[in-house]
Coordinates of N, CA, C and O in Angstrom, one line a residue:
M3 N 117.7 180.6 86.3 CA 116.5 180.8 86.7 C 116.0 179.4 86.2 O 114.9 179.0 86.3
G4 N 116.2 179.7 84.5 CA 115.2 179.3 83.6 C 115.1 177.6 83.5 O 114.5 176.4 83.5
T5 N 116.1 176.5 85.0 CA 116.6 175.4 85.2 C 116.5 174.8 86.6 O 115.7 174.0 86.4
I6 N 116.1 175.6 86.5 CA 115.5 175.5 88.2 C 114.3 175.5 87.9 O 113.2 174.5 88.4
V7 N 113.3 176.7 86.4 CA 111.6 176.4 86.8 C 111.3 175.1 86.2 O 110.2 173.8 86.7
N8 N 112.4 174.6 84.7 CA 112.3 173.5 84.4 C 111.8 171.4 85.7 O 111.5 170.9 85.2
I9 N 113.8 172.2 86.4 CA 113.4 171.4 87.2 C 112.1 171.1 88.4 O 111.1 169.9 88.2
F10 N 111.2 172.1 88.7 CA 110.2 172.3 89.7 C 108.8 171.5 88.7 O 108.1 170.5 89.2
I11 N 109.3 171.6 87.4 CA 107.9 171.5 86.3 C 108.3 169.9 86.7 O 107.4 169.2 86.8
L12 N 109.2 169.1 85.9 CA 109.8 168.3 86.2 C 109.4 167.2 87.0 O 108.7 166.3 87.2
G13 N 109.3 167.9 88.8 CA 108.7 167.2 89.4 C 107.5 167.3 89.7 O 107.2 166.1 90.7
V14 N 107.0 168.7 89.9 CA 105.9 168.5 90.0 C 104.8 167.1 88.7 O 104.2 166.7 88.9
I15 N 105.0 167.3 87.4 CA 105.1 166.0 86.4 C 105.1 164.9 86.8 O 104.2 163.6 87.1
V16 N 106.5 164.2 88.0 CA 107.2 163.0 88.1 C 106.3 163.2 89.6 O 105.7 161.7 89.6
W17 N 105.6 163.6 90.3 CA 104.8 163.4 91.6 C 103.1 163.2 91.2 O 102.3 162.3 91.7
F18 N 102.6 164.0 90.4 CA 101.2 163.4 89.8 C 101.2 162.0 88.8 O 100.2 161.7 89.3
L19 N 101.8 162.0 88.2 CA 102.1 160.4 87.3 C 102.5 159.5 88.3 O 101.2 158.4 88.4
Y20 N 102.9 159.6 89.8 CA 103.0 158.4 90.8 C 101.6 158.5 91.3 O 101.4 157.4 92.2
Q21 N 101.2 159.3 91.6 CA 100.3 159.9 92.9 C 99.4 158.8 91.6 O 98.0 158.8 92.3
R22 N 99.5 159.2 90.7 CA 98.0 158.5 89.3 C 97.6 157.5 89.5 O 96.9 156.6 89.1
F23 N 99.3 156.3 88.9 CA 99.8 155.5 88.1 C 99.9 154.3 90.0 O 99.8 153.1 89.1
F24 N 100.5 154.5 91.0 CA 100.7 153.8 92.0 C 99.9 153.9 92.8 O 99.3 154.6 93.9
P25 N 99.1 152.9 93.6 CA 98.7 152.3 94.6 C 98.9 152.7 95.7 O 100.3 153.2 96.2
K26 N 98.2 153.7 96.7 CA 98.1 154.4 98.2 C 98.4 153.0 99.0 O 98.2 152.4 98.7
K27 N 99.2 153.9 100.0 CA 99.7 153.2 100.7 C 98.2 152.5 102.0 O 97.6 153.3 101.9
G28 N 98.2 151.3 102.0 CA 97.4 150.5 102.2 C 96.9 150.0 101.5 O 95.6 149.8 102.0
I29 N 96.3 150.1 100.5 CA 95.6 149.4 99.9 C 95.7 148.7 98.6 O 97.3 148.2 98.5
N30 N 95.0 146.6 98.9 CA 95.5 145.9 98.4 C 95.4 146.5 97.4 O 94.3 146.1 96.4
N31 N 95.6 145.3 96.2 CA 95.2 145.0 94.8 C 95.0 143.6 94.2 O 96.2 142.4 94.4
I32 N 93.6 142.9 94.3 CA 93.4 141.4 93.4 C 93.4 141.5 92.1 O 92.2 142.5 91.6
T33 N 93.5 140.6 91.4 CA 92.8 140.0 90.2 C 90.8 139.5 90.1 O 91.1 139.6 91.4
A34 N 90.6 139.7 89.5 CA 89.1 138.6 89.3 C 89.8 137.3 89.8 O 88.5 136.6 90.7
T35 N 90.4 137.1 89.4 CA 90.4 135.5 89.9 C 90.9 135.6 91.0 O 90.6 134.6 92.1
E36 N 91.2 135.6 92.2 CA 91.6 135.9 93.6 C 90.6 136.6 94.2 O 89.7 135.5 95.2
L37 N 89.5 137.6 93.3 CA 88.3 137.4 93.8 C 87.1 136.4 93.8 O 86.6 137.3 95.3
K38 N 87.4 135.7 93.3 CA 86.6 134.8 93.7 C 86.5 133.8 94.3 O 86.2 133.0 95.4
A39 N 88.1 134.4 95.2 CA 88.9 132.8 96.0 C 87.6 134.3 97.7 O 87.7 133.3 98.7
E40 N 88.5 135.3 97.4 CA 87.6 136.3 98.2 C 86.3 135.9 99.1 O 85.5 136.2 99.8
L41 N 85.3 136.0 97.5 CA 84.0 135.4 97.5 C 83.7 134.3 98.7 O 82.2 134.5 99.1
N42 N 84.1 132.9 98.5 CA 84.5 132.4 99.2 C 84.7 132.0 101.0 O 84.0 131.2 101.2
N43 N 85.0 133.1 100.6 CA 85.5 133.6 102.5 C 85.5 134.9 102.9 O 85.8 135.5 103.3
K44 N 84.3 135.3 102.9 CA 83.7 136.6 102.8 C 84.1 136.7 104.4 O 84.6 138.5 104.7
G45 N 83.5 135.7 105.5 CA 84.4 136.5 106.5 C 84.0 138.0 106.9 O 82.7 138.8 106.6
N46 N 85.2 138.3 107.3 CA 84.4 140.0 107.5 C 84.8 140.9 106.9 O 85.7 142.0 107.3
K47 N 84.1 140.9 105.8 CA 84.7 141.9 103.8 C 83.5 142.2 103.9 O 82.1 142.0 104.7
Q48 N 83.5 143.5 103.3 CA 81.9 144.2 102.2 C 82.5 144.6 101.3 O 83.4 145.1 100.8
F49 N 81.4 143.9 100.7 CA 81.5 144.9 98.9 C 80.6 145.5 98.3 O 79.4 145.2 98.5
I50 N 81.5 146.6 97.6 CA 81.0 147.7 97.2 C 81.3 147.9 95.6 O 82.6 146.9 94.6
D51 N 80.7 148.0 94.9 CA 80.4 148.5 93.2 C 80.2 149.7 93.1 O 79.2 150.4 93.1
V52 N 80.9 150.0 92.5 CA 81.3 152.2 92.5 C 80.6 152.3 90.7 O 80.3 153.6 91.1
R53 N 80.3 151.6 90.3 CA 79.2 152.0 89.0 C 77.8 152.7 89.2 O 77.4 152.7 90.4
T54 N 77.8 153.1 87.9 CA 76.2 154.2 88.0 C 75.3 152.9 88.5 O 75.0 151.7 88.1
P55 N 74.0 153.1 89.0 CA 73.2 152.2 89.0 C 72.5 151.7 87.6 O 72.8 149.9 87.6
N56 N 72.8 152.1 86.4 CA 72.6 151.7 85.1 C 73.9 150.5 84.8 O 73.1 149.1 84.2
E57 N 75.2 150.3 85.4 CA 75.6 149.9 85.4 C 75.6 148.0 85.8 O 75.7 147.6 85.6
Y58 N 75.2 148.4 86.8 CA 75.4 147.9 88.0 C 73.6 146.8 87.9 O 73.8 145.6 87.7
R59 N 72.7 147.4 87.1 CA 71.3 146.4 87.2 C 71.8 145.9 85.5 O 71.5 144.6 85.8
G60 N 72.7 146.2 84.6 CA 73.2 146.0 83.1 C 73.5 144.2 83.8 O 73.4 142.9 83.2
N61 N 74.9 144.5 84.8 CA 75.7 143.5 85.4 C 76.6 143.3 86.7 O 76.5 144.4 86.3
H62 N 76.4 142.2 87.6 CA 76.9 142.5 89.0 C 77.2 141.7 89.3 O 76.4 140.2 89.1
I63 N 77.7 141.7 90.1 CA 78.6 140.5 91.4 C 77.4 140.2 92.5 O 77.5 141.2 93.5
K64 N 76.6 138.5 92.6 CA 76.1 138.7 93.5 C 76.2 140.0 94.8 O 75.5 140.7 95.8
D65 N 76.9 139.4 95.5 CA 77.3 139.5 97.2 C 77.9 141.4 96.8 O 78.2 141.6 98.6
F66 N 77.7 142.4 96.1 CA 78.2 143.8 96.4 C 77.2 144.8 95.7 O 76.6 144.6 95.0
K67 N 77.5 145.8 97.1 CA 76.9 146.6 97.0 C 76.4 147.7 96.2 O 78.1 147.6 96.1
N68 N 75.5 148.8 95.1 CA 76.0 149.9 94.6 C 76.1 151.4 95.3 O 74.8 151.1 96.0
I69 N 77.4 151.3 95.1 CA 77.4 153.1 96.4 C 78.8 154.1 94.8 O 79.6 152.9 94.6
P70 N 77.6 154.0 94.2 CA 78.3 155.1 92.6 C 79.5 155.9 93.3 O 79.3 156.1 94.3
L71 N 80.4 156.0 92.7 CA 81.6 157.0 93.0 C 81.0 157.5 93.3 O 81.4 158.9 94.2
S72 N 79.6 158.3 92.6 CA 79.7 159.9 93.1 C 78.8 160.2 94.0 O 78.7 161.3 94.9
E73 N 78.4 158.7 94.6 CA 78.3 158.9 95.8 C 79.0 158.4 97.5 O 78.1 158.9 97.9
L74 N 79.8 157.6 97.1 CA 81.2 157.4 98.1 C 81.2 158.4 98.5 O 81.2 158.1 100.3
G75 N 81.6 159.3 99.4 CA 81.0 160.6 100.2 C 79.9 160.2 101.4 O 80.4 161.0 101.8
K76 N 79.1 161.0 100.6 CA 77.9 160.7 101.3 C 77.4 159.2 102.0 O 76.9 159.5 103.0
R77 N 77.1 158.2 101.4 CA 77.8 156.9 101.7 C 78.2 156.0 102.2 O 77.9 155.1 102.7
A78 N 79.7 156.6 102.6 CA 80.3 155.8 103.3 C 80.3 154.9 104.9 O 80.3 154.1 105.3
Q79 N 79.0 156.3 105.3 CA 79.4 155.8 106.3 C 78.0 154.3 106.9 O 78.1 153.7 107.4
E80 N 78.0 153.6 104.8 CA 76.8 153.1 105.4 C 77.4 151.3 105.5 O 77.2 150.3 105.7
L81 N 79.5 151.9 105.4 CA 80.4 150.8 105.5 C 80.9 151.0 106.5 O 80.9 151.9 107.7
S82 N 81.6 149.7 107.5 CA 82.7 149.7 108.8 C 83.4 150.0 108.4 O 83.9 149.2 107.3
K83 N 84.1 150.7 109.3 CA 85.7 150.8 109.8 C 86.6 149.6 109.8 O 87.4 149.8 109.6
D84 N 86.0 148.6 110.8 CA 86.2 147.9 110.9 C 86.5 146.2 110.1 O 86.6 145.8 110.5
K85 N 85.7 146.9 109.2 CA 85.8 145.0 108.2 C 86.6 146.3 106.9 O 86.9 147.3 105.8
E86 N 87.0 145.2 105.5 CA 87.9 144.6 105.4 C 86.3 146.2 103.7 O 85.8 144.9 103.9
V87 N 87.0 146.3 102.9 CA 86.3 146.7 101.9 C 86.7 146.4 100.4 O 88.0 146.9 100.6
V88 N 85.6 145.6 99.6 CA 86.5 145.7 98.4 C 85.8 145.6 97.4 O 84.9 146.3 97.3
V89 N 86.8 146.8 96.9 CA 85.9 147.7 95.7 C 86.3 147.1 94.5 O 87.5 147.1 93.8
I90 N 84.8 147.5 92.9 CA 84.9 147.0 91.3 C 84.5 147.9 90.6 O 83.4 148.6 91.4
C91 N 84.8 148.4 89.9 CA 83.8 149.1 88.6 C 84.2 148.0 87.2 O 84.5 146.8 87.4
Q92 N 84.2 149.0 86.5 CA 83.8 148.4 85.3 C 85.4 147.4 84.4 O 85.3 147.3 84.5
S93 N 86.6 148.6 85.0 CA 87.2 149.0 84.0 C 88.9 148.5 85.3 O 89.9 148.3 85.5
G94 N 88.2 149.0 86.7 CA 90.3 149.2 87.6 C 90.2 150.5 88.4 O 90.5 150.6 89.3
M95 N 89.8 151.5 87.3 CA 89.9 152.7 87.8 C 88.9 153.4 88.6 O 90.0 154.7 89.2
R96 N 87.7 153.7 88.4 CA 87.2 154.2 89.2 C 87.3 153.2 90.8 O 87.1 154.3 91.8
S97 N 87.7 152.4 90.9 CA 87.2 151.8 91.9 C 88.7 152.1 92.5 O 88.9 151.7 94.5
S98 N 89.9 151.7 92.0 CA 91.3 152.4 92.5 C 90.8 154.1 93.3 O 91.7 154.4 94.1
N99 N 90.1 154.9 92.2 CA 90.0 156.2 92.8 C 88.7 155.9 94.5 O 89.2 156.9 95.2
A100 N 87.9 154.8 94.0 CA 87.1 155.1 95.4 C 88.0 154.6 96.4 O 88.1 154.9 97.2
S101 N 88.9 153.7 96.0 CA 89.8 152.9 97.1 C 90.8 154.0 97.9 O 91.0 154.0 99.4
K102 N 91.6 154.9 97.2 CA 92.0 156.2 97.6 C 91.3 157.0 98.5 O 91.5 157.9 99.6
A103 N 89.9 157.3 98.4 CA 88.8 157.7 98.4 C 88.5 157.8 100.1 O 88.5 158.3 101.2
L104 N 88.1 156.3 100.0 CA 88.1 155.1 101.5 C 88.7 155.4 102.6 O 88.4 155.8 103.8
K105 N 90.6 155.3 101.8 CA 91.4 155.7 102.8 C 91.2 157.1 103.1 O 91.4 157.1 104.8
K106 N 91.0 158.2 102.8 CA 90.8 158.5 102.7 C 90.5 159.4 104.1 O 89.9 160.4 105.0
L107 N 89.3 158.9 103.6 CA 88.2 158.2 105.4 C 87.8 158.2 106.1 O 87.4 157.2 106.8
G108 N 89.2 156.9 106.9 CA 90.0 156.5 107.8 C 89.3 154.7 107.6 O 89.8 154.3 108.1
F109 N 89.5 154.6 106.4 CA 88.9 153.3 106.1 C 89.7 152.1 106.3 O 91.1 152.5 105.8
K110 N 90.4 151.0 107.2 CA 91.9 150.7 107.5 C 92.3 149.8 106.3 O 93.6 149.5 105.4
E111 N 91.2 148.6 105.6 CA 91.7 147.2 104.4 C 90.9 147.6 103.3 O 89.7 147.7 103.6
V112 N 91.2 148.4 102.8 CA 90.5 148.7 101.1 C 91.2 148.0 100.3 O 92.6 147.6 100.3
T113 N 90.9 147.0 99.2 CA 91.1 146.1 98.6 C 90.2 146.5 96.7 O 89.4 146.9 96.5
N114 N 91.1 146.8 96.0 CA 90.6 147.1 94.8 C 90.8 146.2 93.7 O 91.8 145.1 93.3
V115 N 89.9 145.7 93.2 CA 90.1 144.6 91.8 C 90.6 145.2 91.1 O 89.8 145.7 89.3
K116 N 91.3 144.9 90.3 CA 92.4 145.4 89.0 C 91.6 144.6 87.5 O 91.5 143.7 88.1
G117 N 90.9 145.7 87.0 CA 90.1 144.7 85.5 C 89.5 144.7 85.6 O 88.5 144.9 84.5
G118 N 88.6 145.5 86.9 CA 86.7 145.7 87.4 C 86.5 144.1 86.2 O 86.3 143.4 86.2
M119 N 85.6 144.5 86.5 CA 83.8 143.8 85.6 C 84.3 143.5 84.4 O 84.1 142.1 84.2
S120 N 85.1 144.4 83.3 CA 86.1 144.2 82.6 C 86.6 142.2 82.6 O 86.4 141.3 81.8
S121 N 86.8 142.2 83.4 CA 87.9 140.8 83.7 C 87.4 140.0 84.6 O 88.2 138.4 84.9
W122 N 85.9 140.2 84.9 CA 84.7 139.2 85.9 C 84.3 137.5 85.0 O 84.2 138.1 83.6
R123 N 85.1 136.9 84.6 CA 83.9 136.2 84.7 C 83.5 134.9 85.2 O 84.7 133.6 85.9
E124 N 82.2 134.3 85.2 CA 81.9 133.6 86.5 C 82.1 131.4 85.6 O 82.4 132.1 84.3

């Protein structure tokens, strides 16, 4: 009986780690360098910055709209589900969470900027 419980607990831990650290199906990941090319070819894309308003005011990329992660669920209707959404934050963690949330809300094309603003150099 103890072995079954241990295997179950191990399975739950592995599942949690997989969910936490591996990208959700359908979420693209790009680097800050790749983002520069995306900004030159805006096309059918919308850009959101999920940091707090204070972080955004301190430094942001011109084409990004500020929708803090805490408000994303309420403000997702401001975005078109027919356009790709490119998401950035400070380090890439909040934008990863935002990307997963957008996929759950039915957005088809979602791209997360790995490393976030910390890796951005103009």
